[in-house]
GROMACS .gro file of C-alpha atoms in nm:
model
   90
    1UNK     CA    1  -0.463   0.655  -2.290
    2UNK     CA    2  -0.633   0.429  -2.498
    3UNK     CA    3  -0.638   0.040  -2.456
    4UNK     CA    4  -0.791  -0.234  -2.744
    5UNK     CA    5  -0.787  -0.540  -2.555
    6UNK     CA    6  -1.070  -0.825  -2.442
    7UNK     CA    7  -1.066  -0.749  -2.116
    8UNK     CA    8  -1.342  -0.809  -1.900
    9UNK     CA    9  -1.602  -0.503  -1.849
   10UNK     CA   10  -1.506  -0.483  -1.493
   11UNK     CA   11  -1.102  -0.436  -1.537
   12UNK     CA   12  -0.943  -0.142  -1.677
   13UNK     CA   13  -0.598  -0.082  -1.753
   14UNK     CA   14  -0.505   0.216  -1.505
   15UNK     CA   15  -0.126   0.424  -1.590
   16UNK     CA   16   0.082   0.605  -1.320
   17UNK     CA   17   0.396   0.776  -1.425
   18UNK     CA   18   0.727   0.750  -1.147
   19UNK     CA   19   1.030   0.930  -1.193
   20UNK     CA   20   1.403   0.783  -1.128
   21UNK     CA   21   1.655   1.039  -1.030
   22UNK     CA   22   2.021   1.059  -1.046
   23UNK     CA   23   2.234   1.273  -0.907
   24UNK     CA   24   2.480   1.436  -1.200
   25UNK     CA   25   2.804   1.645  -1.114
   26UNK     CA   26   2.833   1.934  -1.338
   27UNK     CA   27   3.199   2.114  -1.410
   28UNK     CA   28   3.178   2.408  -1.155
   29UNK     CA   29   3.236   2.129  -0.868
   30UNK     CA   30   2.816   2.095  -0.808
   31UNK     CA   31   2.567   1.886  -0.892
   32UNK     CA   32   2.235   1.839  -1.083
   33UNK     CA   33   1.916   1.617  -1.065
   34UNK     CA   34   1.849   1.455  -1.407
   35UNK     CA   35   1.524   1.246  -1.387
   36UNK     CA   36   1.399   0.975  -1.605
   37UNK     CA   37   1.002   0.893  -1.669
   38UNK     CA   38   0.888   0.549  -1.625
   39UNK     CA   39   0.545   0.476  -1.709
   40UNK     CA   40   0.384   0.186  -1.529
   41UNK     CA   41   0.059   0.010  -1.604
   42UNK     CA   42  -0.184  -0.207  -1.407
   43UNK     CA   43  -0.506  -0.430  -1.394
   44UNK     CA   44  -0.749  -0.305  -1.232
   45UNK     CA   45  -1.017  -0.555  -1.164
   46UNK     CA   46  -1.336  -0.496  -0.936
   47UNK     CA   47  -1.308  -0.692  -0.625
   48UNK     CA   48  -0.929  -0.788  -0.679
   49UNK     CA   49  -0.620  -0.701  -0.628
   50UNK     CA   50  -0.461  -0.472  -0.877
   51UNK     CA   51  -0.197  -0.602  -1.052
   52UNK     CA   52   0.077  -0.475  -1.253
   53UNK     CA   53   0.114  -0.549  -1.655
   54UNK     CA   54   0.402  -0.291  -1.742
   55UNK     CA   55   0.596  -0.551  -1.907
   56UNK     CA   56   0.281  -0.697  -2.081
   57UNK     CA   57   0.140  -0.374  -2.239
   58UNK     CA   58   0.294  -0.243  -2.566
   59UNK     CA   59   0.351   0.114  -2.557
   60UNK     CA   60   0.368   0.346  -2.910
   61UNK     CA   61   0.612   0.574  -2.876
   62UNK     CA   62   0.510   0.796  -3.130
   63UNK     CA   63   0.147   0.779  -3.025
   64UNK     CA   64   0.149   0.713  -2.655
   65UNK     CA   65  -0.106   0.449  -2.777
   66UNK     CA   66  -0.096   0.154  -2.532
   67UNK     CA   67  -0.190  -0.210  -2.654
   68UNK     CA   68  -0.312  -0.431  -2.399
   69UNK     CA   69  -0.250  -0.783  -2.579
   70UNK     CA   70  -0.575  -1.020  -2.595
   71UNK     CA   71  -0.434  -1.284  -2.366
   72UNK     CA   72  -0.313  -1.088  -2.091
   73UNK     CA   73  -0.533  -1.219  -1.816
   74UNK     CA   74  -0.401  -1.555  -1.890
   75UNK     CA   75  -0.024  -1.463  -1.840
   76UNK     CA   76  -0.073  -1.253  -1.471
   77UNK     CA   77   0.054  -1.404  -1.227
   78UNK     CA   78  -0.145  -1.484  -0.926
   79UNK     CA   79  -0.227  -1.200  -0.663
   80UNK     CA   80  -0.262  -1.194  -0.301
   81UNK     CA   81  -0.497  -0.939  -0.124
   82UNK     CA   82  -0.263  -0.729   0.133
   83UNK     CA   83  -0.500  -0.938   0.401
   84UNK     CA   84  -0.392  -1.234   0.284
   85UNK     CA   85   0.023  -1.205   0.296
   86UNK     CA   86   0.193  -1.369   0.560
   87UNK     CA   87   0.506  -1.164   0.720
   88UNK     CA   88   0.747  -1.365   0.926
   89UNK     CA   89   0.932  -1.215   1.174
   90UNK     CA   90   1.303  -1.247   1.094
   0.00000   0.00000   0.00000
């Protein structure tokens, strides 16, 4: 994966790759698992939370090549370390 972006030497764009599965019926009465790829990208910065840019990145199809677009730090929104979350009891 390559990235051309401005991004600080301390964050790196970082790719996992999740599968979504559906269960298909096929004619003899059974069925089949057809599974779909779905590439997801974060921001990995050194002493913060990672945070995900999926919907941020562009993505060549043809290539695989993956864009990271120059002003992507300014449109993250704002993370939370795990530590910090609050959970209220419901």
């Amino acid at each position: 994966m390559s990235a051309s972006t401005d991004l600080s030497q301390e964050c790196r764009i970082a790719e996992i790759l999740q599968f979504s599965c559906e269960i298909e019926p096929i004619g003899n009465g059974s069925q089949q698992f057809h599974c779909f790829p779905l590439p997801r990208f974060f921001r990995l910065c050194r002493g913060h939370p990672a945070v995900e840019v999926t919907r941020l990145v562009n993505v060549d199809p043809s290539t695989g090549e993956v864009n990271v677009p120059s002003d992507v730090a300014q449109r993250l929104p704002k993370a939370k370390r795990w530590t910090d979350v609050i959970c209220h009891q419901s």
